Each structure stands twice: as structure tokens, then as C-alpha cells.
Amino acid sequence: MSEADILSARDVPLGGPRSMTVRRTLPQRARTLIGAWCFVDHYGPDDVSETGGMDVAPHPHTGLQTVSWLFSGEIEHRDSLGSHAYVRPGELNLMTGGHGISHTEVSTARTTVLHGVQLWVALPDEHRHAARDFQHHAPDPVRLDGARARVFLGTLAGETSPVRTFTPLLGAELVLDPHATVTLAVDAAFEHGLLVDRGRVRMADTVVEQAELGYLDTGRTTLTLTNETDTEARVILLGGTPFGEEIVMWWNFIGRSHEDIAQAREDWMTGDRFGVVKGYDGDPLPAPELPNVPLKPRGRVR
Ligand code: MN
């Protein structure tokens, strides 16, 4: 089979004063993970004078890494490690929650149009209590015949990101020339996801429309992408080896059991596990109430 599965986005309010909306393609009923990628939010282009931009108060993470990647705009990041950084277009910001971190994300006053993705990576059991960490990397663009690529995690088109991951992963932005076709060598052990930010892109024999996420299973050594439009198309290509563990995802936490999540929630509301973010003007986000039924682990295939 050379057909891709299409995962459509649903609109989710992110919170904040005027509640910016994001398009979420992962997780969803049909799929929990692509490699260790477990969360794909895509937003914009938003005129921040209308949407209010991004203003996410201190909130915790455990058991995962967050990847912030922008196409336009600027986000100020602060975390309980003491990091203070600016997320800018073409620059990877990778935060490791590990055992526990808290952070804030605020679009800056310089930002007029906010446009990007936020992605989460599930940590494997042996590393899910890793120390909190924050890394920044601005990959050099790679010119291909018909496209240019920025490889922020893993290897593609002869370019390898120096950023360490806990499982084999690929994360790259590709801009395809009008009507261009590119064939990329890929790892046959990887499954892949293609998020189309702009345009319509054929992957294998399936057209992936704007804001959709196309999925391809393992077992291919090349990936052929065709821009079906008269203008540049932009995509995010994700990949990784199938994640062999079941996870429980709830709010901003990933664990392996309902008890893990309940403990993380309690630690956020009453403890010091997640540290303190300095320099943000506002109160931390309270955790929602846990559901009345136990949270169930979910794996790659449901
Ligand atoms: Mn966060």
C-alpha cells in the first residue's frame, strides 16, 4: 500500500484572555502517536491584534518534551530551569519536561502575525523522569532540487540536527517550489507524518490538504512529495520509530497510569515538583479536575 491516512484537524481553544484557537491533529481517535510524536498543534497565521496572540500562564509538564517552531512572530519563553529565551521563525526550542518543569509562553509586542506549531514528544519509560532541560538550535537551510529544508531533529537530506533525542526522531520544515516533486531518502524503520501548513502536497499517492496531517507506516526507504499548487507549499515532516509503550496523556502530563497523572496533578496544585517560573506577571494555571472515570493508557494502535 502506498496510500497515506489523513488525520483532520479539530479546533481547540488554547486559553488566554481572548482564547487563541489552534488546529490539533494529534492525538485523535484514530491515532495516538507517530514515532514518539504525540501532540501536534498548528496555529495561524493569526493577526494578533484580533486574536490577542499567545499568553499561556505558568503550567507544568512531565514525561514529555515540547517543540516550538514558528513560521512568523516571536514568543517569549520562561521556565523553572531559569531559561529565558525567544522562539523565532526557523529556530527550534526544545524543552524537556522530564520529571517536572513549568513554563510560560507569551507572544511579544513585536509580533503582528503569529503562525507556527507546537509539538510534543513522549519520553520512553526509562527517561521519562529525566532532568528538566532547554535547548535551542537554528538549523542552516538545505537547498534541494525543488525545495529547501530546515532539519531541526534527526537526519534528512544529508543534514543532521545536533539536538539529542531519547528515541529516534525526525522533525523538519520543507518549503516546496510550485509544482515541484522531491524524493527524500528516509529510514525504513520510521513511520511519518506530514503536516501541510500552506498549499496541497501529494505524499505517496495521497493529497494532503492544508492543515491536515498525512500518515505513512514504516517500511519505505524513500518519500516522494509533490506540491500540487502554483505557489510555494510549506510542510512539517515528522518521523520516528514506532513508540512501543502505552501512555496516558491528560492536560499537560504524560504518564503510564491514572495514578501517575493524579500524582502529577496533586504535585502541581500543592507541591514544588515543577519549580517556579520567574518574571511572568500573573498566576499559575490551575489544573482541571480529573475525570470521574480512570484515565486509560493508549498505544500506537488502538
Ligand atoms: Mn507548555
PDB file of C-alpha atoms and ligand atoms in Angstrom:
ATOM      1  CA  MET A   1       0.000   0.000   0.000  1.00  0.00           C
ATOM      2  CA  SER A   2       1.267   3.437  -0.809  1.00  0.00           C
ATOM      3  CA  GLU A   3      -1.687   5.430   0.423  1.00  0.00           C
ATOM      4  CA  ALA A   4      -1.405   7.770   3.370  1.00  0.00           C
ATOM      5  CA  ASP A   5      -4.022   8.031   6.105  1.00  0.00           C
ATOM      6  CA  ILE A   6      -5.434  11.522   6.524  1.00  0.00           C
ATOM      7  CA  LEU A   7      -5.826  12.920  10.029  1.00  0.00           C
ATOM      8  CA  SER A   8      -8.030  16.017  10.022  1.00  0.00           C
ATOM      9  CA  ALA A   9      -7.622  18.850  12.494  1.00  0.00           C
ATOM     10  CA  ARG A  10     -10.086  19.906  15.157  1.00  0.00           C
ATOM     11  CA  ASP A  11     -10.182  23.433  16.550  1.00  0.00           C
ATOM     12  CA  VAL A  12      -9.188  23.737  20.208  1.00  0.00           C
ATOM     13  CA  PRO A  13      -9.170  26.961  22.281  1.00  0.00           C
ATOM     14  CA  LEU A  14      -5.738  27.390  23.833  1.00  0.00           C
ATOM     15  CA  GLY A  15      -6.820  29.652  26.683  1.00  0.00           C
ATOM     16  CA  GLY A  16      -5.615  33.128  27.485  1.00  0.00           C
ATOM     17  CA  PRO A  17      -7.586  36.361  27.649  1.00  0.00           C
ATOM     18  CA  ARG A  18      -9.135  36.161  24.188  1.00  0.00           C
ATOM     19  CA  SER A  19      -8.594  32.447  23.671  1.00  0.00           C
ATOM     20  CA  MET A  20      -6.469  31.827  20.624  1.00  0.00           C
ATOM     21  CA  THR A  21      -7.565  28.763  18.656  1.00  0.00           C
ATOM     22  CA  VAL A  22      -5.237  26.004  17.454  1.00  0.00           C
ATOM     23  CA  ARG A  23      -5.769  23.151  14.987  1.00  0.00           C
ATOM     24  CA  ARG A  24      -4.985  19.830  16.638  1.00  0.00           C
ATOM     25  CA  THR A  25      -4.254  16.755  14.510  1.00  0.00           C
ATOM     26  CA  LEU A  26      -2.625  14.561  17.159  1.00  0.00           C
ATOM     27  CA  PRO A  27      -3.651  12.841  19.319  1.00  0.00           C
ATOM     28  CA  GLN A  28      -7.023  11.794  17.955  1.00  0.00           C
ATOM     29  CA  ARG A  29      -9.276   8.778  17.983  1.00  0.00           C
ATOM     30  CA  ALA A  30      -7.595   7.131  15.017  1.00  0.00           C
ATOM     31  CA  ARG A  31      -4.029   7.700  16.171  1.00  0.00           C
ATOM     32  CA  THR A  32      -2.171   8.483  19.402  1.00  0.00           C
ATOM     33  CA  LEU A  33       1.434   8.612  18.240  1.00  0.00           C
ATOM     34  CA  ILE A  34       3.696   8.926  15.195  1.00  0.00           C
ATOM     35  CA  GLY A  35       7.038   7.705  16.456  1.00  0.00           C
ATOM     36  CA  ALA A  36       7.278   9.436  19.826  1.00  0.00           C
ATOM     37  CA  TRP A  37       5.420  12.478  18.454  1.00  0.00           C
ATOM     38  CA  CYS A  38       2.209  12.569  20.481  1.00  0.00           C
ATOM     39  CA  PHE A  39       0.828  16.086  20.096  1.00  0.00           C
ATOM     40  CA  VAL A  40       0.577  18.312  17.025  1.00  0.00           C
ATOM     41  CA  ASP A  41      -0.917  21.792  17.359  1.00  0.00           C
ATOM     42  CA  HIS A  42      -0.878  24.125  14.352  1.00  0.00           C
ATOM     43  CA  TYR A  43      -1.922  27.751  14.558  1.00  0.00           C
ATOM     44  CA  GLY A  44      -2.167  30.862  12.443  1.00  0.00           C
ATOM     45  CA  PRO A  45      -1.425  32.876  10.521  1.00  0.00           C
ATOM     46  CA  ASP A  46      -3.250  34.917  13.184  1.00  0.00           C
ATOM     47  CA  ASP A  47      -3.420  38.704  13.305  1.00  0.00           C
ATOM     48  CA  VAL A  48      -2.631  39.154  16.990  1.00  0.00           C
ATOM     49  CA  SER A  49      -4.494  42.480  17.067  1.00  0.00           C
ATOM     50  CA  GLU A  50      -7.626  40.340  16.571  1.00  0.00           C
ATOM     51  CA  THR A  51      -6.779  37.133  18.438  1.00  0.00           C
ATOM     52  CA  GLY A  52      -4.793  38.624  21.312  1.00  0.00           C
ATOM     53  CA  GLY A  53      -1.839  36.390  20.494  1.00  0.00           C
ATOM     54  CA  MET A  54      -0.449  33.820  22.893  1.00  0.00           C
ATOM     55  CA  ASP A  55      -0.350  34.267  26.648  1.00  0.00           C
ATOM     56  CA  VAL A  56      -0.034  30.966  28.485  1.00  0.00           C
ATOM     57  CA  ALA A  57       0.460  31.371  32.246  1.00  0.00           C
ATOM     58  CA  PRO A  58       2.763  29.084  34.250  1.00  0.00           C
ATOM     59  CA  HIS A  59       1.803  25.461  33.691  1.00  0.00           C
ATOM     60  CA  PRO A  60       3.573  22.142  34.274  1.00  0.00           C
ATOM     61  CA  HIS A  61       4.796  19.302  32.077  1.00  0.00           C
ATOM     62  CA  THR A  62       6.004  15.812  32.882  1.00  0.00           C
ATOM     63  CA  GLY A  63       7.039  12.815  30.790  1.00  0.00           C
ATOM     64  CA  LEU A  64       7.443  14.764  27.552  1.00  0.00           C
ATOM     65  CA  GLN A  65       9.425  17.292  25.545  1.00  0.00           C
ATOM     66  CA  THR A  66       7.856  20.332  23.884  1.00  0.00           C
ATOM     67  CA  VAL A  67       8.999  21.516  20.454  1.00  0.00           C
ATOM     68  CA  SER A  68       8.153  25.066  19.460  1.00  0.00           C
ATOM     69  CA  TRP A  69       8.626  26.029  15.804  1.00  0.00           C
ATOM     70  CA  LEU A  70       7.421  29.280  14.283  1.00  0.00           C
ATOM     71  CA  PHE A  71       6.776  30.448  10.728  1.00  0.00           C
ATOM     72  CA  SER A  72       6.047  34.020  11.822  1.00  0.00           C
ATOM     73  CA  GLY A  73       6.059  36.020  15.048  1.00  0.00           C
ATOM     74  CA  GLU A  74       8.017  35.709  18.258  1.00  0.00           C
ATOM     75  CA  ILE A  75       7.283  34.001  21.591  1.00  0.00           C
ATOM     76  CA  GLU A  76       8.976  34.733  24.893  1.00  0.00           C
ATOM     77  CA  HIS A  77       9.705  31.564  26.859  1.00  0.00           C
ATOM     78  CA  ARG A  78      10.459  31.348  30.572  1.00  0.00           C
ATOM     79  CA  ASP A  79      10.752  28.155  32.578  1.00  0.00           C
ATOM     80  CA  SER A  80      11.514  26.839  36.062  1.00  0.00           C
ATOM     81  CA  LEU A  81      15.012  25.841  34.962  1.00  0.00           C
ATOM     82  CA  GLY A  82      15.650  29.587  34.770  1.00  0.00           C
ATOM     83  CA  SER A  83      15.645  29.680  30.963  1.00  0.00           C
ATOM     84  CA  HIS A  84      14.580  32.918  29.324  1.00  0.00           C
ATOM     85  CA  ALA A  85      14.526  32.608  25.536  1.00  0.00           C
ATOM     86  CA  TYR A  86      12.820  33.896  22.425  1.00  0.00           C
ATOM     87  CA  VAL A  87      11.261  31.473  19.972  1.00  0.00           C
ATOM     88  CA  ARG A  88      11.738  32.820  16.439  1.00  0.00           C
ATOM     89  CA  PRO A  89      10.979  31.513  12.944  1.00  0.00           C
ATOM     90  CA  GLY A  90      13.350  28.781  11.832  1.00  0.00           C
ATOM     91  CA  GLU A  91      14.698  28.161  15.331  1.00  0.00           C
ATOM     92  CA  LEU A  92      13.998  25.036  17.370  1.00  0.00           C
ATOM     93  CA  ASN A  93      13.208  25.401  21.035  1.00  0.00           C
ATOM     94  CA  LEU A  94      13.123  22.011  22.738  1.00  0.00           C
ATOM     95  CA  MET A  95      12.088  21.845  26.365  1.00  0.00           C
ATOM     96  CA  THR A  96      12.433  18.612  28.291  1.00  0.00           C
ATOM     97  CA  GLY A  97       9.815  18.305  30.996  1.00  0.00           C
ATOM     98  CA  GLY A  98      11.238  15.050  32.322  1.00  0.00           C
ATOM     99  CA  HIS A  99      10.217  14.598  35.946  1.00  0.00           C
ATOM    100  CA  GLY A 100       8.756  18.077  36.050  1.00  0.00           C
ATOM    101  CA  ILE A 101       9.091  21.590  34.653  1.00  0.00           C
ATOM    102  CA  SER A 102       6.841  24.618  34.420  1.00  0.00           C
ATOM    103  CA  HIS A 103       6.915  27.381  31.826  1.00  0.00           C
ATOM    104  CA  THR A 104       5.184  30.365  30.252  1.00  0.00           C
ATOM    105  CA  GLU A 105       4.746  31.274  26.575  1.00  0.00           C
ATOM    106  CA  VAL A 106       3.849  34.820  25.582  1.00  0.00           C
ATOM    107  CA  SER A 107       3.898  36.327  22.095  1.00  0.00           C
ATOM    108  CA  THR A 108       5.934  39.526  22.154  1.00  0.00           C
ATOM    109  CA  ALA A 109       4.786  43.089  21.450  1.00  0.00           C
ATOM    110  CA  ARG A 110       6.834  42.962  18.209  1.00  0.00           C
ATOM    111  CA  THR A 111       4.592  40.175  16.900  1.00  0.00           C
ATOM    112  CA  THR A 112       1.922  41.151  14.364  1.00  0.00           C
ATOM    113  CA  VAL A 113       1.254  37.723  12.842  1.00  0.00           C
ATOM    114  CA  LEU A 114       1.601  34.546  14.898  1.00  0.00           C
ATOM    115  CA  HIS A 115       1.990  31.334  12.931  1.00  0.00           C
ATOM    116  CA  GLY A 116       3.610  28.063  13.922  1.00  0.00           C
ATOM    117  CA  VAL A 117       3.368  24.670  15.529  1.00  0.00           C
ATOM    118  CA  GLN A 118       3.727  23.227  18.975  1.00  0.00           C
ATOM    119  CA  LEU A 119       4.649  19.564  19.103  1.00  0.00           C
ATOM    120  CA  TRP A 120       5.152  17.148  21.955  1.00  0.00           C
ATOM    121  CA  VAL A 121       7.466  14.162  22.138  1.00  0.00           C
ATOM    122  CA  ALA A 122       6.664  11.347  24.573  1.00  0.00           C
ATOM    123  CA  LEU A 123       9.667  10.245  26.626  1.00  0.00           C
ATOM    124  CA  PRO A 124      10.330   6.498  26.847  1.00  0.00           C
ATOM    125  CA  ASP A 125       9.788   4.987  30.285  1.00  0.00           C
ATOM    126  CA  GLU A 126      13.500   4.812  31.122  1.00  0.00           C
ATOM    127  CA  HIS A 127      13.904   8.563  30.522  1.00  0.00           C
ATOM    128  CA  ARG A 128      10.538   9.998  31.474  1.00  0.00           C
ATOM    129  CA  HIS A 129      11.869  11.278  34.804  1.00  0.00           C
ATOM    130  CA  ALA A 130      14.927  12.897  33.173  1.00  0.00           C
ATOM    131  CA  ALA A 131      16.184  16.229  34.456  1.00  0.00           C
ATOM    132  CA  ARG A 132      14.457  19.313  33.067  1.00  0.00           C
ATOM    133  CA  ASP A 133      16.319  20.833  30.127  1.00  0.00           C
ATOM    134  CA  PHE A 134      16.037  23.501  27.444  1.00  0.00           C
ATOM    135  CA  GLN A 135      17.840  23.552  24.101  1.00  0.00           C
ATOM    136  CA  HIS A 136      17.896  25.970  21.197  1.00  0.00           C
ATOM    137  CA  HIS A 137      19.039  25.213  17.658  1.00  0.00           C
ATOM    138  CA  ALA A 138      18.818  27.232  14.431  1.00  0.00           C
ATOM    139  CA  PRO A 139      19.414  24.772  11.574  1.00  0.00           C
ATOM    140  CA  ASP A 140      21.029  26.010   8.361  1.00  0.00           C
ATOM    141  CA  PRO A 141      18.617  25.743   5.435  1.00  0.00           C
ATOM    142  CA  VAL A 142      19.496  22.969   2.979  1.00  0.00           C
ATOM    143  CA  ARG A 143      18.813  23.571  -0.708  1.00  0.00           C
ATOM    144  CA  LEU A 144      17.415  20.597  -2.624  1.00  0.00           C
ATOM    145  CA  ASP A 145      16.286  20.366  -6.208  1.00  0.00           C
ATOM    146  CA  GLY A 146      12.784  21.864  -5.922  1.00  0.00           C
ATOM    147  CA  ALA A 147      12.757  22.530  -2.191  1.00  0.00           C
ATOM    148  CA  ARG A 148      14.582  23.847   0.831  1.00  0.00           C
ATOM    149  CA  ALA A 149      14.653  22.134   4.181  1.00  0.00           C
ATOM    150  CA  ARG A 150      15.382  23.001   7.776  1.00  0.00           C
ATOM    151  CA  VAL A 151      16.108  19.851   9.773  1.00  0.00           C
ATOM    152  CA  PHE A 152      15.508  20.571  13.455  1.00  0.00           C
ATOM    153  CA  LEU A 153      15.596  16.981  14.771  1.00  0.00           C
ATOM    154  CA  GLY A 154      17.150  13.865  13.277  1.00  0.00           C
ATOM    155  CA  THR A 155      18.505  13.442   9.748  1.00  0.00           C
ATOM    156  CA  LEU A 156      17.119  14.379   6.337  1.00  0.00           C
ATOM    157  CA  ALA A 157      18.650  15.392   3.010  1.00  0.00           C
ATOM    158  CA  GLY A 158      22.172  14.841   4.325  1.00  0.00           C
ATOM    159  CA  GLU A 159      21.652  17.208   7.236  1.00  0.00           C
ATOM    160  CA  THR A 160      21.680  16.031  10.861  1.00  0.00           C
ATOM    161  CA  SER A 161      20.483  18.069  13.819  1.00  0.00           C
ATOM    162  CA  PRO A 162      22.907  18.096  16.761  1.00  0.00           C
ATOM    163  CA  VAL A 163      19.994  18.101  19.222  1.00  0.00           C
ATOM    164  CA  ARG A 164      19.766  14.889  21.227  1.00  0.00           C
ATOM    165  CA  THR A 165      16.511  12.928  21.379  1.00  0.00           C
ATOM    166  CA  PHE A 166      15.561   9.999  23.613  1.00  0.00           C
ATOM    167  CA  THR A 167      14.129   7.938  20.754  1.00  0.00           C
ATOM    168  CA  PRO A 168      14.945   8.047  17.006  1.00  0.00           C
ATOM    169  CA  LEU A 169      13.071  11.061  15.607  1.00  0.00           C
ATOM    170  CA  LEU A 170      12.783  13.274  12.564  1.00  0.00           C
ATOM    171  CA  GLY A 171      11.474  16.830  12.526  1.00  0.00           C
ATOM    172  CA  ALA A 172      11.938  19.146   9.528  1.00  0.00           C
ATOM    173  CA  GLU A 173      10.347  22.074   7.739  1.00  0.00           C
ATOM    174  CA  LEU A 174      10.240  21.812   3.954  1.00  0.00           C
ATOM    175  CA  VAL A 175       9.290  24.542   1.503  1.00  0.00           C
ATOM    176  CA  LEU A 176       8.475  23.120  -1.920  1.00  0.00           C
ATOM    177  CA  ASP A 177       8.717  25.167  -5.114  1.00  0.00           C
ATOM    178  CA  PRO A 178       5.491  25.485  -7.171  1.00  0.00           C
ATOM    179  CA  HIS A 179       4.624  22.087  -8.712  1.00  0.00           C
ATOM    180  CA  ALA A 180       7.939  20.628  -7.551  1.00  0.00           C
ATOM    181  CA  THR A 181       8.419  16.947  -6.783  1.00  0.00           C
ATOM    182  CA  VAL A 182      11.099  15.889  -4.331  1.00  0.00           C
ATOM    183  CA  THR A 183      12.097  12.387  -3.342  1.00  0.00           C
ATOM    184  CA  LEU A 184      13.727  12.071   0.056  1.00  0.00           C
ATOM    185  CA  ALA A 185      15.650   9.128   1.449  1.00  0.00           C
ATOM    186  CA  VAL A 186      14.044   8.110   4.742  1.00  0.00           C
ATOM    187  CA  ASP A 187      14.637   5.497   7.421  1.00  0.00           C
ATOM    188  CA  ALA A 188      12.544   2.404   6.705  1.00  0.00           C
ATOM    189  CA  ALA A 189      12.162   1.844  10.453  1.00  0.00           C
ATOM    190  CA  PHE A 190      10.334   5.194  10.761  1.00  0.00           C
ATOM    191  CA  GLU A 191       6.664   5.982  10.411  1.00  0.00           C
ATOM    192  CA  HIS A 192       5.993   9.516   9.145  1.00  0.00           C
ATOM    193  CA  GLY A 193       3.541  12.357   9.485  1.00  0.00           C
ATOM    194  CA  LEU A 194       3.234  15.262   7.059  1.00  0.00           C
ATOM    195  CA  LEU A 195       1.527  18.414   8.309  1.00  0.00           C
ATOM    196  CA  VAL A 196       0.668  20.804   5.491  1.00  0.00           C
ATOM    197  CA  ASP A 197       0.952  24.405   6.615  1.00  0.00           C
ATOM    198  CA  ARG A 198       0.410  26.007   3.224  1.00  0.00           C
ATOM    199  CA  GLY A 199      -0.683  24.536  -0.081  1.00  0.00           C
ATOM    200  CA  ARG A 200      -1.642  20.969  -1.049  1.00  0.00           C
ATOM    201  CA  VAL A 201       1.005  18.291  -1.098  1.00  0.00           C
ATOM    202  CA  ARG A 202       0.830  14.791  -2.530  1.00  0.00           C
ATOM    203  CA  MET A 203       2.605  12.229  -0.369  1.00  0.00           C
ATOM    204  CA  ALA A 204       2.883   8.769  -1.877  1.00  0.00           C
ATOM    205  CA  ASP A 205      -0.489   8.608  -3.711  1.00  0.00           C
ATOM    206  CA  THR A 206      -2.485  10.775  -1.340  1.00  0.00           C
ATOM    207  CA  VAL A 207      -3.079  14.516  -1.439  1.00  0.00           C
ATOM    208  CA  VAL A 208      -2.735  16.137   1.972  1.00  0.00           C
ATOM    209  CA  GLU A 209      -4.699  19.384   2.181  1.00  0.00           C
ATOM    210  CA  GLN A 210      -3.767  22.439   4.190  1.00  0.00           C
ATOM    211  CA  ALA A 211      -3.935  21.813   7.973  1.00  0.00           C
ATOM    212  CA  GLU A 212      -4.232  18.038   7.526  1.00  0.00           C
ATOM    213  CA  LEU A 213      -1.725  15.516   8.812  1.00  0.00           C
ATOM    214  CA  GLY A 214      -0.898  12.668   6.436  1.00  0.00           C
ATOM    215  CA  TYR A 215       0.364   9.432   7.992  1.00  0.00           C
ATOM    216  CA  LEU A 216       2.570   6.769   6.419  1.00  0.00           C
ATOM    217  CA  ASP A 217       3.533   3.483   8.051  1.00  0.00           C
ATOM    218  CA  THR A 218       7.069   2.097   8.320  1.00  0.00           C
ATOM    219  CA  GLY A 219       8.783   0.149   5.573  1.00  0.00           C
ATOM    220  CA  ARG A 220       9.703   2.703   2.922  1.00  0.00           C
ATOM    221  CA  THR A 221      13.178   3.954   2.067  1.00  0.00           C
ATOM    222  CA  THR A 222      12.007   6.984   0.086  1.00  0.00           C
ATOM    223  CA  LEU A 223       9.270   9.543   0.454  1.00  0.00           C
ATOM    224  CA  THR A 224       8.047  11.470  -2.585  1.00  0.00           C
ATOM    225  CA  LEU A 225       6.336  14.805  -2.068  1.00  0.00           C
ATOM    226  CA  THR A 226       4.694  16.875  -4.810  1.00  0.00           C
ATOM    227  CA  ASN A 227       3.485  20.429  -4.456  1.00  0.00           C
ATOM    228  CA  GLU A 228       0.139  20.430  -6.278  1.00  0.00           C
ATOM    229  CA  THR A 229      -0.148  24.230  -6.345  1.00  0.00           C
ATOM    230  CA  ASP A 230       1.145  27.258  -8.265  1.00  0.00           C
ATOM    231  CA  THR A 231       2.762  28.788  -5.189  1.00  0.00           C
ATOM    232  CA  GLU A 232       5.268  27.599  -2.601  1.00  0.00           C
ATOM    233  CA  ALA A 233       3.990  24.910  -0.246  1.00  0.00           C
ATOM    234  CA  ARG A 234       5.237  24.549   3.302  1.00  0.00           C
ATOM    235  CA  VAL A 235       5.092  21.368   5.366  1.00  0.00           C
ATOM    236  CA  ILE A 236       6.383  19.926   8.604  1.00  0.00           C
ATOM    237  CA  LEU A 237       7.678  16.370   8.206  1.00  0.00           C
ATOM    238  CA  LEU A 238       7.726  14.259  11.366  1.00  0.00           C
ATOM    239  CA  GLY A 239       9.033  10.750  11.790  1.00  0.00           C
ATOM    240  CA  GLY A 240      10.209   8.207  14.292  1.00  0.00           C
ATOM    241  CA  THR A 241      10.387   4.543  15.163  1.00  0.00           C
ATOM    242  CA  PRO A 242       7.022   3.257  16.419  1.00  0.00           C
ATOM    243  CA  PHE A 243       6.688   4.015  20.123  1.00  0.00           C
ATOM    244  CA  GLY A 244       6.394   0.640  21.792  1.00  0.00           C
ATOM    245  CA  GLU A 245       4.787   1.781  25.041  1.00  0.00           C
ATOM    246  CA  GLU A 246       1.284   2.766  26.008  1.00  0.00           C
ATOM    247  CA  ILE A 247       0.927   6.223  27.528  1.00  0.00           C
ATOM    248  CA  VAL A 248      -1.637   8.162  29.481  1.00  0.00           C
ATOM    249  CA  MET A 249      -1.952  11.758  28.286  1.00  0.00           C
ATOM    250  CA  TRP A 250      -4.017  14.204  30.289  1.00  0.00           C
ATOM    251  CA  TRP A 251      -3.820  18.011  30.362  1.00  0.00           C
ATOM    252  CA  ASN A 252      -0.087  18.789  30.288  1.00  0.00           C
ATOM    253  CA  PHE A 253       1.082  15.467  31.654  1.00  0.00           C
ATOM    254  CA  ILE A 254       2.184  12.136  30.227  1.00  0.00           C
ATOM    255  CA  GLY A 255       2.419   9.103  32.483  1.00  0.00           C
ATOM    256  CA  ARG A 256       1.876   5.385  32.298  1.00  0.00           C
ATOM    257  CA  SER A 257      -1.114   5.107  34.606  1.00  0.00           C
ATOM    258  CA  HIS A 258      -4.019   7.056  36.054  1.00  0.00           C
ATOM    259  CA  GLU A 259      -2.084   7.159  39.328  1.00  0.00           C
ATOM    260  CA  ASP A 260       0.917   8.832  37.642  1.00  0.00           C
ATOM    261  CA  ILE A 261      -1.360  11.567  36.356  1.00  0.00           C
ATOM    262  CA  ALA A 262      -3.237  12.026  39.629  1.00  0.00           C
ATOM    263  CA  GLN A 263       0.108  12.371  41.420  1.00  0.00           C
ATOM    264  CA  ALA A 264       1.391  14.923  38.899  1.00  0.00           C
ATOM    265  CA  ARG A 265      -1.820  16.923  39.277  1.00  0.00           C
ATOM    266  CA  GLU A 266      -1.547  16.909  43.053  1.00  0.00           C
ATOM    267  CA  ASP A 267       2.129  17.883  42.868  1.00  0.00           C
ATOM    268  CA  TRP A 268       1.273  20.828  40.605  1.00  0.00           C
ATOM    269  CA  MET A 269      -1.525  22.072  42.837  1.00  0.00           C
ATOM    270  CA  THR A 270       0.242  21.607  46.169  1.00  0.00           C
ATOM    271  CA  GLY A 271       3.917  20.725  45.784  1.00  0.00           C
ATOM    272  CA  ASP A 272       7.199  22.029  44.404  1.00  0.00           C
ATOM    273  CA  ARG A 273       7.920  19.271  41.872  1.00  0.00           C
ATOM    274  CA  PHE A 274       7.568  21.605  38.884  1.00  0.00           C
ATOM    275  CA  GLY A 275       9.577  24.555  40.199  1.00  0.00           C
ATOM    276  CA  VAL A 276       8.717  28.207  39.824  1.00  0.00           C
ATOM    277  CA  VAL A 277       8.743  30.442  36.733  1.00  0.00           C
ATOM    278  CA  LYS A 278      10.189  33.867  37.464  1.00  0.00           C
ATOM    279  CA  GLY A 279       9.366  37.020  35.533  1.00  0.00           C
ATOM    280  CA  TYR A 280       5.772  36.279  34.476  1.00  0.00           C
ATOM    281  CA  ASP A 281       3.105  38.731  35.560  1.00  0.00           C
ATOM    282  CA  GLY A 282       0.195  36.511  36.533  1.00  0.00           C
ATOM    283  CA  ASP A 283      -0.933  33.467  38.458  1.00  0.00           C
ATOM    284  CA  PRO A 284      -0.165  29.842  37.512  1.00  0.00           C
ATOM    285  CA  LEU A 285      -2.837  27.897  35.651  1.00  0.00           C
ATOM    286  CA  PRO A 286      -4.826  25.618  37.934  1.00  0.00           C
ATOM    287  CA  ALA A 287      -5.157  22.018  36.767  1.00  0.00           C
ATOM    288  CA  PRO A 288      -8.631  20.955  35.661  1.00  0.00           C
ATOM    289  CA  GLU A 289     -10.496  18.369  37.722  1.00  0.00           C
ATOM    290  CA  LEU A 290      -9.653  14.777  36.908  1.00  0.00           C
ATOM    291  CA  PRO A 291     -12.438  12.873  35.145  1.00  0.00           C
ATOM    292  CA  ASN A 292     -14.608  10.566  37.244  1.00  0.00           C
ATOM    293  CA  VAL A 293     -13.526   7.528  35.283  1.00  0.00           C
ATOM    294  CA  PRO A 294      -9.942   6.247  35.354  1.00  0.00           C
ATOM    295  CA  LEU A 295      -7.702   7.511  32.547  1.00  0.00           C
ATOM    296  CA  LYS A 296      -6.773   4.689  30.202  1.00  0.00           C
ATOM    297  CA  PRO A 297      -3.395   4.055  28.599  1.00  0.00           C
ATOM    298  CA  ARG A 298      -3.327   4.364  24.835  1.00  0.00           C
ATOM    299  CA  GLY A 299      -0.769   2.999  22.424  1.00  0.00           C
ATOM    300  CA  ARG A 300       0.230   3.372  18.832  1.00  0.00           C
ATOM    301  CA  VAL A 301      -2.529   1.153  17.537  1.00  0.00           C
ATOM    302  CA  ARG A 302      -5.931   1.208  19.177  1.00  0.00           C
TER     303      ARG A 302
HETATM  304 MN    MN B   1       3.508  24.088  27.685  1.00  0.00          MN
END
